Amino acid sequence: MLNTLHQYIGCSIEHEGQTCELIEILEAEQSLVFVCRDAAPVLQANQHGEAGRHAPQTYTVPLLSAIGQELHPVARQIFPATLHAELLASLLHTKSL
């Protein structure tokens, strides 16, 4: 199921007054990664934790809400309602394994 979600990479949502674009779906972590291109760039650390370059701010959002039995509100916003039930069932099944 998560493989079929990759077609939504590039879709945008409005979050806290900023336009954020879905740039990655992390299957193992069951998370979405967004970049907010309207936000001021942040200082990005390199692999050693040293200040590197300025880069757009990214956010990682889990597919499941903190409650764990429903989709995260951001996931419900980015994916069509016709996929919500199937996606939730797939995530809960994977979580129980």
Coordinates of N, CA and C in Angstrom, one line a residue:
M1 N 0.8 -1.2 0.0 CA 0.0 0.0 0.0 C 0.9 1.3 0.0
L2 N 1.9 1.3 0.8 CA 2.8 2.5 0.9 C 3.4 2.8 -0.4
N3 N 3.7 1.7 -1.2 CA 4.3 2.0 -2.6 C 3.4 2.8 -3.5
T4 N 2.1 2.6 -3.3 CA 1.1 3.4 -4.2 C 1.1 4.8 -3.8
L5 N 1.5 5.2 -2.6 CA 1.4 6.5 -2.1 C 2.5 7.4 -2.7
H6 N 3.5 6.8 -3.3 CA 4.6 7.6 -3.9 C 4.1 8.5 -5.0
Q7 N 3.0 8.2 -5.6 CA 2.5 9.0 -6.7 C 2.1 10.4 -6.2
Y8 N 1.9 10.6 -4.9 CA 1.5 11.8 -4.3 C 2.7 12.7 -3.9
I9 N 3.9 12.2 -4.1 CA 5.1 13.1 -3.9 C 5.0 14.3 -4.8
G10 N 5.2 15.5 -4.3 CA 5.1 16.7 -5.1 C 3.8 17.4 -4.8
C11 N 2.8 16.7 -4.1 CA 1.6 17.4 -3.7 C 1.8 18.4 -2.6
S12 N 1.0 19.4 -2.5 CA 1.2 20.5 -1.5 C 0.0 20.6 -0.6
I13 N 0.3 21.0 0.6 CA -0.7 21.3 1.6 C -0.4 22.6 2.2
E14 N -1.4 23.2 2.9 CA -1.2 24.5 3.6 C -1.0 24.1 5.1
H15 N 0.1 24.5 5.7 CA 0.3 24.2 7.1 C 0.9 25.4 7.8
E16 N 0.1 25.8 8.8 CA 0.5 27.0 9.6 C 0.8 28.2 8.7
G17 N 0.0 28.4 7.7 CA 0.2 29.6 6.8 C 1.3 29.4 5.8
Q18 N 1.9 28.3 5.7 CA 3.0 28.0 4.7 C 2.6 26.9 3.8
T19 N 3.0 27.0 2.6 CA 2.8 25.9 1.6 C 3.9 24.9 1.8
C20 N 3.5 23.7 2.1 CA 4.5 22.6 2.3 C 4.3 21.5 1.2
E21 N 5.4 21.0 0.7 CA 5.3 20.0 -0.4 C 5.8 18.7 0.1
L22 N 5.1 17.6 -0.2 CA 5.5 16.2 0.1 C 6.7 15.9 -0.7
I23 N 7.8 15.6 -0.1 CA 9.0 15.2 -0.9 C 9.5 13.8 -0.7
E24 N 9.0 13.1 0.3 CA 9.4 11.7 0.5 C 8.4 11.0 1.4
I25 N 8.3 9.7 1.2 CA 7.6 8.8 2.1 C 8.5 7.8 2.6
L26 N 8.7 7.8 3.9 CA 9.6 6.9 4.6 C 8.8 5.6 5.0
E27 N 9.0 4.6 4.3 CA 8.2 3.4 4.5 C 8.5 2.7 5.8
A28 N 9.8 2.5 6.1 CA 10.1 1.8 7.4 C 9.6 2.6 8.6
E29 N 9.7 3.9 8.5 CA 9.3 4.7 9.7 C 7.8 5.1 9.6
Q30 N 7.1 4.7 8.5 CA 5.7 5.1 8.2 C 5.5 6.6 8.5
S31 N 6.3 7.4 7.8 CA 6.3 8.8 7.9 C 6.3 9.5 6.6
L32 N 5.9 10.8 6.6 CA 5.9 11.7 5.5 C 6.9 12.8 5.7
V33 N 7.6 13.2 4.7 CA 8.6 14.3 4.8 C 8.1 15.4 3.9
F34 N 8.0 16.6 4.5 CA 7.6 17.8 3.8 C 8.7 18.8 3.8
V35 N 8.7 19.7 2.8 CA 9.6 20.8 2.8 C 8.7 22.0 2.6
C36 N 8.9 23.1 3.4 CA 8.2 24.3 3.3 C 9.1 25.4 2.7
R37 N 8.9 25.5 1.4 CA 9.7 26.4 0.6 C 9.5 27.9 0.9
D38 N 8.3 28.2 1.5 CA 8.1 29.6 1.8 C 8.8 30.0 3.1
A39 N 9.2 29.1 3.9 CA 9.8 29.4 5.2 C 11.2 29.9 5.0
A40 N 11.7 30.6 6.0 CA 13.1 31.1 5.9 C 14.0 29.8 6.0
P41 N 15.1 29.8 5.3 CA 16.0 28.7 5.4 C 16.6 28.6 6.8
V42 N 16.9 27.3 7.2 CA 17.5 27.1 8.4 C 19.0 26.6 8.2
L43 N 19.8 26.7 9.2 CA 21.2 26.3 9.2 C 21.2 24.8 9.3
Q44 N 21.7 24.1 8.3 CA 21.7 22.6 8.3 C 23.1 22.1 8.8
A45 N 23.0 21.2 9.7 CA 24.3 20.6 10.2 C 24.8 19.5 9.2
N46 N 26.1 19.3 9.2 CA 26.6 18.2 8.4 C 26.6 16.9 9.2
Q47 N 27.2 15.9 8.7 CA 27.2 14.6 9.4 C 27.9 14.6 10.7
H48 N 28.8 15.6 10.9 CA 29.5 15.7 12.2 C 28.9 16.6 13.2
G49 N 27.7 17.2 12.8 CA 27.0 18.1 13.7 C 27.5 19.5 13.6
E50 N 28.3 19.8 12.6 CA 28.8 21.2 12.5 C 27.9 21.9 11.5
A51 N 27.8 23.2 11.8 CA 27.0 24.1 10.9 C 27.5 24.0 9.5
G52 N 26.6 23.8 8.6 CA 27.0 23.6 7.2 C 26.5 24.7 6.3
R53 N 25.3 24.5 5.8 CA 24.7 25.4 4.8 C 23.3 25.7 5.2
H54 N 22.7 26.8 4.6 CA 21.3 27.1 4.8 C 20.5 26.3 3.8
A55 N 19.4 25.7 4.3 CA 18.6 24.8 3.5 C 17.1 25.0 3.9
P56 N 16.2 24.7 3.0 CA 14.8 24.8 3.4 C 14.4 23.9 4.6
Q57 N 13.5 24.4 5.4 CA 13.0 23.6 6.6 C 12.2 22.4 6.1
T58 N 12.5 21.3 6.7 CA 11.8 20.0 6.5 C 11.1 19.6 7.7
Y59 N 10.0 18.9 7.5 CA 9.2 18.3 8.6 C 8.9 16.9 8.4
T60 N 9.0 16.0 9.4 CA 8.6 14.6 9.3 C 7.4 14.4 10.1
V61 N 6.4 13.8 9.5 CA 5.1 13.6 10.1 C 4.7 12.1 10.0
P62 N 4.4 11.5 11.1 CA 4.0 10.1 11.1 C 2.6 9.9 10.3
L63 N 2.5 8.8 9.7 CA 1.2 8.5 9.0 C 0.1 8.2 10.0
L64 N 0.4 7.6 11.2 CA -0.6 7.4 12.2 C -0.6 8.5 13.2
S65 N -1.7 8.9 13.8 CA -1.8 9.9 14.8 C -1.2 9.4 16.1
A66 N -1.0 10.3 17.0 CA -0.4 9.9 18.3 C -1.3 8.9 19.0
I67 N -2.6 9.0 18.7 CA -3.5 8.0 19.3 C -3.2 6.6 18.8
G68 N -2.8 6.5 17.5 CA -2.3 5.3 16.9 C -3.4 4.5 16.2
Q69 N -4.6 4.8 16.3 CA -5.7 4.1 15.7 C -6.4 4.8 14.6
E70 N -5.8 6.0 14.2 CA -6.3 6.7 13.1 C -5.2 7.4 12.3
L71 N -5.5 7.9 11.1 CA -4.5 8.6 10.3 C -4.2 9.9 10.9
H72 N -3.0 10.3 10.8 CA -2.6 11.7 11.3 C -3.4 12.7 10.4
P73 N -3.8 13.8 11.0 CA -4.5 14.8 10.2 C -3.8 15.3 9.0
V74 N -2.5 15.4 9.0 CA -1.8 15.8 7.8 C -1.9 14.7 6.7
A75 N -1.8 13.4 7.1 CA -2.0 12.3 6.1 C -3.4 12.4 5.5
R76 N -4.4 12.7 6.3 CA -5.7 12.8 5.8 C -5.9 13.9 4.8
Q77 N -5.1 14.9 5.0 CA -5.1 16.1 4.2 C -4.5 15.9 2.8
I78 N -3.3 15.2 2.8 CA -2.5 15.0 1.6 C -3.1 13.9 0.7
F79 N -3.7 12.8 1.3 CA -4.2 11.7 0.5 C -5.7 11.8 0.3
P80 N -6.2 11.4 -0.8 CA -7.7 11.4 -1.1 C -8.4 10.6 -0.1
A81 N -9.6 11.0 0.3 CA -10.5 10.3 1.2 C -10.8 8.8 0.8
T82 N -10.7 8.6 -0.5 CA -11.0 7.2 -1.0 C -9.9 6.2 -0.5
L83 N -8.7 6.7 -0.2 CA -7.6 5.9 0.3 C -7.5 5.7 1.8
H84 N -8.2 6.6 2.5 CA -8.0 6.6 4.0 C -8.2 5.3 4.7
A85 N -9.4 4.6 4.4 CA -9.7 3.3 5.1 C -8.7 2.3 4.7
E86 N -8.3 2.1 3.5 CA -7.3 1.1 3.0 C -6.0 1.4 3.6
L87 N -5.5 2.6 3.6 CA -4.2 3.0 4.2 C -4.2 2.7 5.7
L88 N -5.2 3.1 6.4 CA -5.3 2.9 7.8 C -5.2 1.4 8.2
A89 N -6.0 0.6 7.4 CA -6.0 -0.8 7.6 C -4.6 -1.4 7.4
S90 N -3.9 -1.0 6.3 CA -2.6 -1.4 6.0 C -1.6 -1.1 7.1
L91 N -1.7 0.2 7.6 CA -0.7 0.6 8.6 C -1.0 -0.1 9.9
L92 N -2.2 -0.3 10.3 CA -2.5 -1.0 11.5 C -2.1 -2.5 11.4
H93 N -2.3 -3.1 10.3 CA -1.8 -4.5 10.1 C -0.3 -4.6 10.2
T94 N 0.4 -3.7 9.6 CA 1.9 -3.7 9.6 C 2.4 -3.5 11.0
K95 N 1.7 -2.6 11.8 CA 2.1 -2.3 13.1 C 1.9 -3.5 14.1
S96 N 0.9 -4.3 13.8 CA 0.6 -5.5 14.6 C 1.5 -6.6 14.4
L97 N 2.3 -6.6 13.3 CA 3.2 -7.7 13.0 C 4.4 -7.7 13.8

